[in-house]
Amino acid sequence: QVHLVESGGGLVQPGGSLRLSCAASGSIFRISAMRWHRRAPGKERELVASIAGGANPNYADSVKGRFPNSGANAKNTVYLQMNRLNPEDAAVYYCHVDAVSSRGGIYKSYWGQGTQVTVSS
């Protein structure tokens, strides 16, 4: 079982920055992909950033250029740096990873509990 804990959400003024973190713990042999999604009230869930296989992150068009250098470290933590935030970025942000608990095992998908980001003056 893999447990994800997100942190870093909160209230920020338009134009401000936040850095979200997602720490994965538990029975982890390997993580193949880590993603950030968000869901705003009344809107569909949106894939914001995805990091897989050591490749450069992919970003949604809505955040390109504003969410730079998001990635993962060797301690199974993925982060999302968010700059120049605007009210349209307000949402609950979810961490999502694909992980396997042992060599030759089956990858499973895990989700964090979500962290609220509010952008308001």
One Martini backbone bead per residue (centre of mass of N, CA, C, O) as a GRO file, in nm:
protein
  121
    1GLN     BB    1   0.097   0.035   0.020
    2VAL     BB    2   0.020   0.376  -0.065
    3HIS     BB    3   0.105   0.699   0.067
    4LEU     BB    4  -0.034   1.032   0.036
    5VAL     BB    5   0.109   1.364   0.108
    6GLU     BB    6  -0.008   1.683   0.109
    7SER     BB    7   0.134   2.018   0.056
    8GLY     BB    8   0.107   2.395   0.037
    9GLY     BB    9  -0.148   2.506   0.063
   10GLY     BB   10  -0.367   2.804   0.010
   11LEU     BB   11  -0.344   3.149   0.042
   12VAL     BB   12  -0.333   3.375  -0.243
   13GLN     BB   13  -0.239   3.619  -0.434
   14PRO     BB   14  -0.239   3.760  -0.711
   15GLY     BB   15   0.083   3.664  -0.843
   16GLY     BB   16   0.157   3.443  -0.674
   17SER     BB   17   0.304   3.171  -0.472
   18LEU     BB   18   0.337   2.807  -0.481
   19ARG     BB   19   0.427   2.493  -0.307
   20LEU     BB   20   0.383   2.168  -0.381
   21SER     BB   21   0.358   1.855  -0.198
   22CYS     BB   22   0.440   1.492  -0.238
   23ALA     BB   23   0.440   1.219  -0.020
   24ALA     BB   24   0.568   0.895  -0.051
   25SER     BB   25   0.458   0.596   0.116
   26GLY     BB   26   0.564   0.268   0.185
   27SER     BB   27   0.525   0.017  -0.053
   28ILE     BB   28   0.813   0.089  -0.246
   29PHE     BB   29   0.989   0.026  -0.547
   30ARG     BB   30   0.830   0.196  -0.778
   31ILE     BB   31   0.797   0.496  -0.974
   32SER     BB   32   0.659   0.590  -1.293
   33ALA     BB   33   0.436   0.815  -1.204
   34MET     BB   34   0.362   1.171  -1.175
   35ARG     BB   35   0.079   1.377  -1.068
   36TRP     BB   36  -0.124   1.669  -1.135
   37HIS     BB   37  -0.436   1.774  -1.019
   38ARG     BB   38  -0.753   1.952  -1.076
   39ARG     BB   39  -1.047   2.097  -0.894
   40ALA     BB   40  -1.308   2.293  -0.967
   41PRO     BB   41  -1.589   2.432  -0.922
   42GLY     BB   42  -1.783   2.302  -1.186
   43LYS     BB   43  -1.539   2.128  -1.288
   44GLU     BB   44  -1.321   1.954  -1.440
   45ARG     BB   45  -1.074   1.757  -1.431
   46GLU     BB   46  -0.719   1.847  -1.433
   47LEU     BB   47  -0.424   1.813  -1.594
   48VAL     BB   48  -0.123   1.972  -1.507
   49ALA     BB   49   0.104   1.743  -1.435
   50SER     BB   50   0.371   1.528  -1.570
   51ILE     BB   51   0.585   1.249  -1.452
   52ALA     BB   52   0.805   1.032  -1.650
   53GLY     BB   53   1.092   0.850  -1.662
   54GLY     BB   54   1.273   1.124  -1.625
   55ALA     BB   55   1.129   1.323  -1.770
   56ASN     BB   56   0.998   1.588  -1.865
   57PRO     BB   57   0.757   1.777  -1.793
   58ASN     BB   58   0.408   1.804  -1.831
   59TYR     BB   59   0.178   2.062  -1.939
   60ALA     BB   60  -0.068   2.254  -1.927
   61ASP     BB   61  -0.158   2.525  -2.105
   62SER     BB   62  -0.268   2.693  -1.849
   63VAL     BB   63   0.053   2.668  -1.707
   64LYS     BB   64   0.250   2.745  -1.896
   65GLY     BB   65   0.529   2.924  -1.756
   66ARG     BB   66   0.421   2.912  -1.436
   67PHE     BB   67   0.511   2.590  -1.383
   68PRO     BB   68   0.814   2.535  -1.294
   69ASN     BB   69   1.020   2.279  -1.207
   70SER     BB   70   0.875   2.030  -1.183
   71GLY     BB   71   0.906   1.733  -0.962
   72ALA     BB   72   1.139   1.485  -0.842
   73ASN     BB   73   1.275   1.294  -0.587
   74ALA     BB   74   1.449   1.038  -0.417
   75LYS     BB   75   1.204   1.060  -0.181
   76ASN     BB   76   0.921   1.044  -0.310
   77THR     BB   77   0.887   1.351  -0.413
   78VAL     BB   78   0.646   1.578  -0.529
   79TYR     BB   79   0.633   1.887  -0.712
   80LEU     BB   80   0.463   2.224  -0.734
   81GLN     BB   81   0.532   2.507  -0.904
   82MET     BB   82   0.356   2.821  -0.848
   83ASN     BB   83   0.310   3.094  -1.064
   84ARG     BB   84   0.120   3.346  -1.129
   85LEU     BB   85  -0.144   3.349  -0.987
   86ASN     BB   86  -0.491   3.288  -1.042
   87PRO     BB   87  -0.825   3.242  -0.995
   88GLU     BB   88  -0.823   2.991  -1.202
   89ASP     BB   89  -0.632   2.815  -0.997
   90ALA     BB   90  -0.851   2.751  -0.817
   91ALA     BB   91  -0.825   2.450  -0.616
   92VAL     BB   92  -0.801   2.111  -0.598
   93TYR     BB   93  -0.506   1.933  -0.534
   94TYR     BB   94  -0.372   1.633  -0.688
   95CYS     BB   95  -0.207   1.347  -0.625
   96HIS     BB   96  -0.057   1.106  -0.869
   97VAL     BB   97   0.039   0.759  -0.868
   98ASP     BB   98   0.259   0.507  -1.000
   99ALA     BB   99   0.299   0.189  -0.830
  100VAL     BB  100   0.533  -0.054  -0.695
  101SER     BB  101   0.615  -0.304  -0.441
  102SER     BB  102   0.761  -0.502  -0.653
  103ARG     BB  103   0.928  -0.703  -0.830
  104GLY     BB  104   0.699  -0.780  -1.084
  105GLY     BB  105   0.472  -0.618  -1.029
  106ILE     BB  106   0.184  -0.419  -1.001
  107TYR     BB  107   0.063  -0.140  -1.103
  108LYS     BB  108  -0.064   0.135  -0.915
  109SER     BB  109  -0.312   0.366  -0.820
  110TYR     BB  110  -0.264   0.687  -0.650
  111TRP     BB  111  -0.417   0.913  -0.407
  112GLY     BB  112  -0.467   1.198  -0.272
  113GLN     BB  113  -0.659   1.426  -0.069
  114GLY     BB  114  -0.581   1.708  -0.106
  115THR     BB  115  -0.528   2.065  -0.186
  116GLN     BB  116  -0.596   2.392  -0.118
  117VAL     BB  117  -0.640   2.658  -0.359
  118THR     BB  118  -0.633   3.015  -0.305
  119VAL     BB  119  -0.725   3.303  -0.512
  120SER     BB  120  -0.699   3.618  -0.337
  121SER     BB  121  -0.756   3.964  -0.225
   0.00000   0.00000   0.00000
